[in-house]
Amino acid sequence: MQVLVIGGGGREHTIVWKLSQSPKVEKLYAIPGGPGMKDLAECVSLDTADLEGLARWAEDHHIDLTVVGPEAPLVAGIVDVFKAHGLNIFGPTARAAEIEGSKIFSKELMEKYGIPTAFFKVCENAADAKAYIREKGAPIVIKADGLAAGKGVVVAMTEKEALDAVDEMMGHHKFGAAGNKVVIEEFMDGEECSLLCFTDGRTVVPMLPAQDHKRVDDGDQGPNTGGMGAYAPAPVMTDALKEKTMETIVRPVLAALAKEGRPYSGCIYAGLMIKGDSVKVVEFNARFGDPETQAVLPLLDSDLAEIMYACATGTLREDMVKWNPGVAVCVVMASGGYPLSYPKGIQITGLQEASALPGVIVFHAGTKEVDGQIVTNGGRVLGVTAIDKDIARAKERAYGAVSRIHFEGAHYRQDIAWRALKRLK
């Protein structure tokens, strides 16, 4: 197969890395790709917003399967465009991807079909939002309706934090048009977990449960980020809870989307809150998580290309998906200042040394190559993943690799997987 991956971040590097192991893949392309992928795929500099241009390129290069990493092209309709050209593509249509593209659509769909989630109110102006916050009090959660690169959620522990979040989103337009409307939600207590699933629209197969670390600092302090690290499998989700999640959340939401004329295929990501034997939806995403992908896919024992092609062509079977019994831990190394302003173009050293360690893979999230040197080019710079037989060993191995990588201002959490280690004591 000739396979194209759309995207250039850590998630896409991980997908390319796993696809490159498939005996079915003859040639891999990445648009735009990045320095970490160049030895695995041919990186092509094209505008990922030009959906028709991408489809014509895929036709010209006889692409058998296209895999879409980021949410923005999915919400914009890349799958619809490629299908109109007769091309196989892994991912949901624009109407199906609205489950991520609009928090309001997602919450109202869950309410209509009885899928467990937090109570909520949709607010179209700041005055109504603030009145509702004052009525309910804190803690409370404020979410921008549209796409905000994983940062459009504020978990406000005080009323002032909540009111300030409304001002930022609706008054100062911190997230542009994405914050023109907001969803205000009940604060759910418990432990978060991410369950990603493969689906062809009929068959759905869960991946290993993972846990992200959204806050920038240790102990889950500081502002939300796109994710500072992840591990899989997450012990908070037992086998019984996974089956309950599939029966009460994942299968019902796919059935609901189909009933609404929005059949869904690709990867569906359920962000969950678990407390005891209760599981509720925090959010749905229409693609692989980042950095969860960097912890989950390294544990896949099956052929990812075969699975993705089956999802794209309606031929997925449960027996296609098998997992390594080990554990993976991914630590994100970020630029100093992230998730606020941060410098770019800082030289990174130690990448080869870290990558040479057994059980370690270094995924490039925000890097570029300048005059033969790898430099920083984003907030989240690297995802350093390690695999071992248990969580403590995998964590030790991951941080051992992190210690060999250096760039000025590098910031990373020291406590990735702390909940798993606490739970297993």
Tab-separated table of C-alpha atoms in Angstrom:
chain	number	residue	atom	x	y	z
A	1	MET	CA	0.000	0.000	0.000
A	2	GLN	CA	0.918	3.626	-0.569
A	3	VAL	CA	-0.080	5.414	2.651
A	4	LEU	CA	-0.356	9.129	3.410
A	5	VAL	CA	-0.489	10.601	6.939
A	6	ILE	CA	-1.806	14.143	7.369
A	7	GLY	CA	-0.151	16.103	10.196
A	8	GLY	CA	3.232	16.903	11.646
A	9	GLY	CA	3.065	16.523	15.435
A	10	GLY	CA	3.885	13.866	18.004
A	11	ARG	CA	0.671	11.941	17.405
A	12	GLU	CA	1.373	11.783	13.671
A	13	HIS	CA	5.013	10.781	14.245
A	14	THR	CA	3.715	7.894	16.362
A	15	ILE	CA	1.226	6.851	13.669
A	16	VAL	CA	3.936	6.999	10.978
A	17	TRP	CA	6.330	5.035	13.201
A	18	LYS	CA	3.758	2.278	13.721
A	19	LEU	CA	2.606	2.196	10.088
A	20	SER	CA	6.230	1.890	8.953
A	21	GLN	CA	6.373	-1.519	10.692
A	22	SER	CA	3.626	-2.942	8.480
A	23	PRO	CA	4.701	-5.372	5.743
A	24	LYS	CA	1.686	-4.135	3.761
A	25	VAL	CA	3.074	-0.574	3.487
A	26	GLU	CA	5.373	-0.094	0.495
A	27	LYS	CA	5.654	3.690	0.703
A	28	LEU	CA	4.788	6.227	3.394
A	29	TYR	CA	4.203	9.943	2.908
A	30	ALA	CA	3.542	12.623	5.523
A	31	ILE	CA	2.061	16.073	4.874
A	32	PRO	CA	3.693	18.166	6.173
A	33	GLY	CA	5.542	15.669	8.379
A	34	GLY	CA	8.514	16.691	10.490
A	35	PRO	CA	12.144	15.931	11.347
A	36	GLY	CA	11.285	12.834	13.377
A	37	MET	CA	9.494	11.247	10.439
A	38	LYS	CA	11.989	11.868	7.641
A	39	ASP	CA	13.678	8.457	7.976
A	40	LEU	CA	10.300	6.680	7.921
A	41	ALA	CA	8.265	8.662	5.401
A	42	GLU	CA	8.700	11.114	2.561
A	43	CYS	CA	7.675	14.495	3.997
A	44	VAL	CA	5.835	16.775	1.584
A	45	SER	CA	5.336	20.480	2.210
A	46	LEU	CA	1.724	21.201	1.242
A	47	ASP	CA	-1.022	23.335	2.776
A	48	THR	CA	-3.141	21.008	4.940
A	49	ALA	CA	-6.035	23.490	4.712
A	50	ASP	CA	-6.238	22.995	0.925
A	51	LEU	CA	-8.403	19.885	1.031
A	52	GLU	CA	-9.007	19.643	-2.717
A	53	GLY	CA	-5.290	20.106	-3.339
A	54	LEU	CA	-4.485	17.281	-0.928
A	55	ALA	CA	-6.999	14.982	-2.604
A	56	ARG	CA	-5.577	15.717	-6.056
A	57	TRP	CA	-2.064	15.029	-4.725
A	58	ALA	CA	-3.266	11.713	-3.259
A	59	GLU	CA	-4.828	10.766	-6.597
A	60	ASP	CA	-1.672	11.670	-8.517
A	61	HIS	CA	0.462	9.562	-6.149
A	62	HIS	CA	-1.919	6.559	-6.155
A	63	ILE	CA	-2.464	6.677	-2.402
A	64	ASP	CA	-4.313	3.590	-1.143
A	65	LEU	CA	-5.009	4.916	2.354
A	66	THR	CA	-4.881	8.358	3.943
A	67	VAL	CA	-4.781	8.751	7.738
A	68	VAL	CA	-5.760	12.088	9.284
A	69	GLY	CA	-4.094	13.006	12.592
A	70	PRO	CA	-5.331	16.474	13.656
A	71	GLU	CA	-8.902	17.487	14.375
A	72	ALA	CA	-9.029	20.663	12.265
A	73	PRO	CA	-8.952	18.968	8.817
A	74	LEU	CA	-11.539	16.428	9.992
A	75	VAL	CA	-13.944	19.121	11.173
A	76	ALA	CA	-13.281	21.025	7.920
A	77	GLY	CA	-14.392	17.981	5.875
A	78	ILE	CA	-11.228	16.350	4.535
A	79	VAL	CA	-12.868	12.917	4.699
A	80	ASP	CA	-15.830	14.104	2.617
A	81	VAL	CA	-13.493	15.581	-0.010
A	82	PHE	CA	-11.319	12.461	-0.252
A	83	LYS	CA	-14.353	10.171	-0.457
A	84	ALA	CA	-15.757	12.336	-3.256
A	85	HIS	CA	-12.523	11.579	-5.125
A	86	GLY	CA	-12.960	7.834	-4.498
A	87	LEU	CA	-10.060	7.697	-2.024
A	88	ASN	CA	-9.879	5.513	1.108
A	89	ILE	CA	-9.404	7.633	4.215
A	90	PHE	CA	-9.276	6.882	7.954
A	91	GLY	CA	-11.400	9.344	9.911
A	92	PRO	CA	-14.962	10.631	10.335
A	93	THR	CA	-16.864	12.906	7.955
A	94	ALA	CA	-17.374	16.561	8.884
A	95	ARG	CA	-20.883	15.870	10.190
A	96	ALA	CA	-19.640	13.010	12.357
A	97	ALA	CA	-16.567	14.993	13.524
A	98	GLU	CA	-18.892	17.649	14.919
A	99	ILE	CA	-18.882	15.519	18.066
A	100	GLU	CA	-15.531	17.209	18.694
A	101	GLY	CA	-16.015	20.350	16.616
A	102	SER	CA	-18.903	21.584	18.772
A	103	LYS	CA	-19.142	20.986	22.518
A	104	ILE	CA	-22.757	22.114	22.303
A	105	PHE	CA	-23.629	19.510	19.663
A	106	SER	CA	-21.852	16.820	21.669
A	107	LYS	CA	-23.598	17.645	24.961
A	108	GLU	CA	-27.022	17.925	23.351
A	109	LEU	CA	-26.525	14.595	21.561
A	110	MET	CA	-25.623	12.911	24.863
A	111	GLU	CA	-28.628	14.477	26.586
A	112	LYS	CA	-30.990	13.357	23.796
A	113	TYR	CA	-29.763	9.741	23.835
A	114	GLY	CA	-29.241	9.321	27.579
A	115	ILE	CA	-25.454	8.978	27.503
A	116	PRO	CA	-24.055	9.704	30.995
A	117	THR	CA	-22.328	13.083	31.304
A	118	ALA	CA	-22.243	16.178	33.532
A	119	PHE	CA	-25.248	18.516	33.664
A	120	PHE	CA	-24.675	21.594	31.543
A	121	LYS	CA	-25.987	24.891	30.214
A	122	VAL	CA	-25.288	26.476	26.830
A	123	CYS	CA	-24.613	30.226	26.995
A	124	GLU	CA	-24.504	32.512	23.951
A	125	ASN	CA	-23.513	35.685	25.788
A	126	ALA	CA	-21.313	36.605	28.729
A	127	ALA	CA	-24.125	38.002	30.876
A	128	ASP	CA	-26.058	34.716	30.838
A	129	ALA	CA	-22.873	32.732	31.469
A	130	LYS	CA	-21.944	34.840	34.474
A	131	ALA	CA	-25.466	34.703	35.896
A	132	TYR	CA	-25.458	30.916	35.678
A	133	ILE	CA	-22.026	30.705	37.333
A	134	ARG	CA	-23.218	32.905	40.213
A	135	GLU	CA	-26.306	30.716	40.556
A	136	LYS	CA	-24.384	27.432	40.631
A	137	GLY	CA	-21.171	28.538	42.350
A	138	ALA	CA	-17.795	26.815	42.131
A	139	PRO	CA	-16.138	24.487	41.369
A	140	ILE	CA	-17.506	24.574	37.840
A	141	VAL	CA	-16.221	23.942	34.301
A	142	ILE	CA	-16.251	26.398	31.386
A	143	LYS	CA	-15.700	25.096	27.840
A	144	ALA	CA	-15.351	26.976	24.573
A	145	ASP	CA	-17.824	25.501	22.086
A	146	GLY	CA	-15.392	25.091	19.168
A	147	LEU	CA	-11.889	23.772	18.566
A	148	ALA	CA	-9.214	25.287	20.795
A	149	ALA	CA	-6.250	22.894	20.394
A	150	GLY	CA	-7.110	21.071	23.616
A	151	LYS	CA	-6.855	24.244	25.702
A	152	GLY	CA	-10.434	25.558	25.609
A	153	VAL	CA	-11.462	24.140	28.982
A	154	VAL	CA	-11.158	25.870	32.351
A	155	VAL	CA	-11.793	23.876	35.522
A	156	ALA	CA	-12.577	26.779	37.846
A	157	MET	CA	-12.195	26.071	41.549
A	158	THR	CA	-13.475	29.535	42.516
A	159	GLU	CA	-16.275	31.730	41.204
A	160	LYS	CA	-13.738	34.415	40.240
A	161	GLU	CA	-11.772	31.919	38.102
A	162	ALA	CA	-14.993	30.972	36.340
A	163	LEU	CA	-16.021	34.576	35.673
A	164	ASP	CA	-12.512	35.405	34.447
A	165	ALA	CA	-12.665	32.427	32.069
A	166	VAL	CA	-15.899	33.766	30.569
A	167	ASP	CA	-14.253	37.166	30.075
A	168	GLU	CA	-11.244	35.548	28.352
A	169	MET	CA	-13.332	33.348	26.050
A	170	MET	CA	-16.295	35.586	25.259
A	171	GLY	CA	-14.916	39.062	25.941
A	172	HIS	CA	-11.257	38.902	24.927
A	173	HIS	CA	-11.825	36.134	22.313
A	174	LYS	CA	-8.845	34.111	23.544
A	175	PHE	CA	-9.900	31.210	21.303
A	176	GLY	CA	-11.361	33.296	18.498
A	177	ALA	CA	-14.771	32.223	17.192
A	178	ALA	CA	-14.493	28.948	19.153
A	179	GLY	CA	-15.413	30.903	22.291
A	180	ASN	CA	-18.402	32.809	20.895
A	181	LYS	CA	-20.584	30.291	22.711
A	182	VAL	CA	-19.647	28.373	25.852
A	183	VAL	CA	-20.831	25.310	27.688
A	184	ILE	CA	-20.875	25.567	31.468
A	185	GLU	CA	-20.762	22.180	33.169
A	186	GLU	CA	-20.998	20.529	36.513
A	187	PHE	CA	-17.585	19.854	38.065
A	188	MET	CA	-17.166	16.082	38.155
A	189	ASP	CA	-15.018	14.615	40.902
A	190	GLY	CA	-13.049	11.451	40.191
A	191	GLU	CA	-10.197	10.210	38.019
A	192	GLU	CA	-9.983	10.893	34.287
A	193	CYS	CA	-9.307	8.219	31.714
A	194	SER	CA	-9.149	8.167	27.917
A	195	LEU	CA	-10.564	5.254	25.932
A	196	LEU	CA	-9.772	5.334	22.216
A	197	CYS	CA	-11.548	2.927	19.876
A	198	PHE	CA	-11.195	1.797	16.271
A	199	THR	CA	-14.463	1.671	14.330
A	200	ASP	CA	-15.618	1.127	10.753
A	201	GLY	CA	-19.115	2.395	11.563
A	202	ARG	CA	-20.442	-1.021	12.579
A	203	THR	CA	-17.739	-2.891	14.471
A	204	VAL	CA	-16.005	-1.025	17.296
A	205	VAL	CA	-12.856	-2.270	19.055
A	206	PRO	CA	-11.448	-0.539	22.155
A	207	MET	CA	-7.761	0.237	22.522
A	208	LEU	CA	-5.926	0.158	25.848
A	209	PRO	CA	-7.225	2.737	28.348
A	210	ALA	CA	-4.801	5.620	28.866
A	211	GLN	CA	-4.459	8.554	31.228
A	212	ASP	CA	-3.338	12.028	30.162
A	213	HIS	CA	-1.889	14.740	32.417
A	214	LYS	CA	-3.461	18.026	31.302
A	215	ARG	CA	-2.036	20.507	33.816
A	216	VAL	CA	1.381	21.987	33.134
A	217	ASP	CA	2.937	21.414	36.575
A	218	ASP	CA	3.429	18.518	38.980
A	219	GLY	CA	0.527	17.578	41.195
A	220	ASP	CA	-1.919	18.727	38.500
A	221	GLN	CA	-1.212	22.389	39.182
A	222	GLY	CA	-1.128	25.319	36.763
A	223	PRO	CA	-3.080	25.939	33.545
A	224	ASN	CA	-4.407	23.286	31.180
A	225	THR	CA	-2.225	22.252	28.251
A	226	GLY	CA	-2.560	19.972	25.258
A	227	GLY	CA	-1.196	17.217	27.524
A	228	MET	CA	2.086	16.851	29.449
A	229	GLY	CA	2.344	13.077	29.356
A	230	ALA	CA	0.368	9.852	29.336
A	231	TYR	CA	0.581	6.180	30.177
A	232	ALA	CA	-1.235	2.998	29.185
A	233	PRO	CA	-2.903	0.860	30.248
A	234	ALA	CA	-4.474	2.955	33.014
A	235	PRO	CA	-5.386	0.726	35.991
A	236	VAL	CA	-8.306	3.011	36.966
A	237	MET	CA	-10.236	1.359	34.114
A	238	THR	CA	-10.772	-2.259	35.052
A	239	ASP	CA	-12.009	-4.811	32.520
A	240	ALA	CA	-15.497	-4.499	34.023
A	241	LEU	CA	-15.454	-0.702	33.705
A	242	LYS	CA	-14.193	-0.939	30.130
A	243	GLU	CA	-17.114	-3.198	29.178
A	244	LYS	CA	-19.527	-0.863	30.991
A	245	THR	CA	-18.065	2.086	29.050
A	246	MET	CA	-18.501	0.276	25.761
A	247	GLU	CA	-22.112	-0.677	26.567
A	248	THR	CA	-23.305	2.624	28.068
A	249	ILE	CA	-21.182	5.192	26.204
A	250	VAL	CA	-19.217	4.151	23.112
A	251	ARG	CA	-21.697	1.897	21.326
A	252	PRO	CA	-24.651	4.184	22.180
A	253	VAL	CA	-22.910	7.312	20.869
A	254	LEU	CA	-21.991	5.601	17.600
A	255	ALA	CA	-25.588	4.394	17.271
A	256	ALA	CA	-26.841	7.912	18.056
A	257	LEU	CA	-24.618	9.464	15.396
A	258	ALA	CA	-25.786	6.907	12.841
A	259	LYS	CA	-29.431	7.594	13.736
A	260	GLU	CA	-28.786	11.320	13.256
A	261	GLY	CA	-27.461	10.655	9.751
A	262	ARG	CA	-23.826	11.037	10.805
A	263	PRO	CA	-22.298	7.525	10.550
A	264	TYR	CA	-18.877	7.488	12.178
A	265	SER	CA	-15.685	5.648	11.233
A	266	GLY	CA	-12.046	6.098	12.248
A	267	CYS	CA	-10.890	6.592	15.823
A	268	ILE	CA	-13.364	7.809	18.423
A	269	TYR	CA	-11.902	9.048	21.709
A	270	ALA	CA	-13.992	9.061	24.866
A	271	GLY	CA	-12.616	11.283	27.628
A	272	LEU	CA	-14.115	9.866	30.807
A	273	MET	CA	-14.492	10.616	34.505
A	274	ILE	CA	-14.451	7.551	36.738
A	275	LYS	CA	-15.587	7.497	40.364
A	276	GLY	CA	-16.118	4.085	41.917
A	277	ASP	CA	-18.175	2.144	39.376
A	278	SER	CA	-19.596	5.312	37.795
A	279	VAL	CA	-18.344	6.358	34.330
A	280	LYS	CA	-19.382	9.656	32.709
A	281	VAL	CA	-18.264	11.439	29.553
A	282	VAL	CA	-16.058	14.523	29.890
A	283	GLU	CA	-15.748	14.975	26.120
A	284	PHE	CA	-15.504	13.137	22.825
A	285	ASN	CA	-12.719	13.655	20.294
A	286	ALA	CA	-12.894	12.636	16.648
A	287	ARG	CA	-9.294	11.403	16.353
A	288	PHE	CA	-6.364	9.899	18.244
A	289	GLY	CA	-5.422	11.718	21.438
A	290	ASP	CA	-2.138	13.519	21.878
A	291	PRO	CA	-0.155	12.390	23.917
A	292	GLU	CA	-2.250	9.257	24.580
A	293	THR	CA	-1.329	7.909	21.127
A	294	GLN	CA	2.365	7.998	22.090
A	295	ALA	CA	1.597	5.592	24.957
A	296	VAL	CA	-1.062	3.406	23.317
A	297	LEU	CA	0.213	2.604	19.805
A	298	PRO	CA	3.677	1.389	20.932
A	299	LEU	CA	1.799	-1.406	22.745
A	300	LEU	CA	-0.155	-2.490	19.655
A	301	ASP	CA	0.937	-5.970	18.550
A	302	SER	CA	-1.146	-5.898	15.357
A	303	ASP	CA	-0.669	-4.348	11.930
A	304	LEU	CA	-1.911	-0.750	12.195
A	305	ALA	CA	-2.137	-0.344	8.423
A	306	GLU	CA	-4.419	-3.375	8.163
A	307	ILE	CA	-6.641	-2.051	10.982
A	308	MET	CA	-6.907	1.451	9.550
A	309	TYR	CA	-7.605	0.178	6.040
A	310	ALA	CA	-10.360	-2.041	7.483
A	311	CYS	CA	-11.877	0.948	9.305
A	312	ALA	CA	-11.825	2.965	6.084
A	313	THR	CA	-13.406	0.187	4.001
A	314	GLY	CA	-15.974	-1.206	6.448
A	315	THR	CA	-14.172	-4.506	7.068
A	316	LEU	CA	-12.950	-4.215	10.688
A	317	ARG	CA	-12.908	-7.368	12.828
A	318	GLU	CA	-12.224	-7.616	16.552
A	319	ASP	CA	-9.520	-10.244	16.045
A	320	MET	CA	-7.421	-7.750	14.053
A	321	VAL	CA	-6.502	-5.866	17.247
A	322	LYS	CA	-4.053	-7.410	19.735
A	323	TRP	CA	-1.923	-5.839	22.468
A	324	ASN	CA	1.479	-6.225	24.089
A	325	PRO	CA	1.109	-7.119	27.813
A	326	GLY	CA	3.563	-4.390	28.856
A	327	VAL	CA	3.146	-0.772	29.966
A	328	ALA	CA	4.130	2.453	28.194
A	329	VAL	CA	4.854	5.855	29.747
A	330	CYS	CA	5.221	9.036	27.675
A	331	VAL	CA	6.769	12.196	29.154
A	332	VAL	CA	6.279	15.428	27.216
A	333	MET	CA	9.225	17.828	27.132
A	334	ALA	CA	7.886	21.351	26.600
A	335	SER	CA	9.353	24.758	25.851
A	336	GLY	CA	9.859	27.097	28.793
A	337	GLY	CA	6.770	29.278	29.175
A	338	TYR	CA	4.333	26.787	27.609
A	339	PRO	CA	1.278	26.916	27.491
A	340	LEU	CA	1.738	30.702	27.356
A	341	SER	CA	4.363	32.392	25.177
A	342	TYR	CA	7.606	30.522	24.552
A	343	PRO	CA	10.714	30.853	22.376
A	344	LYS	CA	11.429	28.788	19.262
A	345	GLY	CA	14.604	27.811	17.436
A	346	ILE	CA	16.504	26.474	20.465
A	347	GLN	CA	18.944	23.659	19.657
A	348	ILE	CA	18.134	20.209	21.070
A	349	THR	CA	20.910	17.787	22.004
A	350	GLY	CA	20.935	14.178	23.199
A	351	LEU	CA	18.216	12.856	20.879
A	352	GLN	CA	20.322	10.023	19.485
A	353	GLU	CA	21.601	9.057	22.917
A	354	ALA	CA	18.068	8.880	24.327
A	355	SER	CA	16.665	7.027	21.314
A	356	ALA	CA	19.418	4.398	21.569
A	357	LEU	CA	18.227	3.297	25.022
A	358	PRO	CA	16.366	-0.054	25.050
A	359	GLY	CA	12.574	0.256	25.034
A	360	VAL	CA	12.648	3.999	24.319
A	361	ILE	CA	11.131	5.912	21.373
A	362	VAL	CA	11.432	9.698	21.081
A	363	PHE	CA	8.514	11.237	19.195
A	364	HIS	CA	8.897	14.738	17.737
A	365	ALA	CA	5.951	17.019	18.514
A	366	GLY	CA	7.265	20.534	17.872
A	367	THR	CA	10.670	20.450	16.189
A	368	LYS	CA	12.246	21.485	12.904
A	369	GLU	CA	15.613	21.033	11.237
A	370	VAL	CA	17.798	24.080	10.623
A	371	ASP	CA	21.248	23.690	9.023
A	372	GLY	CA	21.386	20.044	10.037
A	373	GLN	CA	20.425	20.761	13.683
A	374	ILE	CA	17.117	19.850	15.366
A	375	VAL	CA	15.618	22.876	17.111
A	376	THR	CA	12.434	23.620	19.042
A	377	ASN	CA	9.427	24.757	17.029
A	378	GLY	CA	6.450	24.462	19.336
A	379	GLY	CA	5.145	24.405	22.888
A	380	ARG	CA	5.228	20.649	23.268
A	381	VAL	CA	8.567	19.693	21.746
A	382	LEU	CA	9.082	15.955	22.324
A	383	GLY	CA	7.192	12.940	23.644
A	384	VAL	CA	9.644	10.523	25.240
A	385	THR	CA	8.030	7.088	25.467
A	386	ALA	CA	9.364	4.003	27.239
A	387	ILE	CA	7.973	0.476	27.394
A	388	ASP	CA	8.582	-2.035	30.173
A	389	LYS	CA	6.790	-4.793	32.011
A	390	ASP	CA	5.283	-2.586	34.745
A	391	ILE	CA	4.480	1.068	35.347
A	392	ALA	CA	7.348	1.792	37.756
A	393	ARG	CA	9.978	0.386	35.385
A	394	ALA	CA	8.500	2.134	32.356
A	395	LYS	CA	8.450	5.450	34.220
A	396	GLU	CA	12.060	5.033	35.344
A	397	ARG	CA	13.109	4.186	31.805
A	398	ALA	CA	11.239	7.188	30.336
A	399	TYR	CA	12.784	9.688	32.750
A	400	GLY	CA	16.198	8.121	32.198
A	401	ALA	CA	15.807	8.982	28.516
A	402	VAL	CA	14.499	12.476	29.291
A	403	SER	CA	17.613	13.169	31.360
A	404	ARG	CA	19.781	12.688	28.267
A	405	ILE	CA	17.933	15.305	26.187
A	406	HIS	CA	18.716	18.990	26.635
A	407	PHE	CA	17.472	22.317	25.331
A	408	GLU	CA	17.440	25.660	27.075
A	409	GLY	CA	14.293	26.213	29.139
A	410	ALA	CA	13.076	22.616	28.777
A	411	HIS	CA	10.157	21.926	31.094
A	412	TYR	CA	8.522	18.606	31.922
A	413	ARG	CA	6.475	17.137	34.715
A	414	GLN	CA	8.339	14.858	37.094
A	415	ASP	CA	5.250	12.899	38.172
A	416	ILE	CA	3.778	11.274	35.052
A	417	ALA	CA	1.846	8.131	36.075
A	418	TRP	CA	1.626	9.149	39.733
A	419	ARG	CA	-1.991	8.053	40.012
A	420	ALA	CA	-1.216	4.592	38.665
A	421	LEU	CA	1.673	4.144	41.092
A	422	LYS	CA	-0.493	5.329	44.001
A	423	ARG	CA	-3.294	2.966	42.989
A	424	LEU	CA	-0.947	-0.005	42.738
A	425	LYS	CA	0.661	0.491	46.167
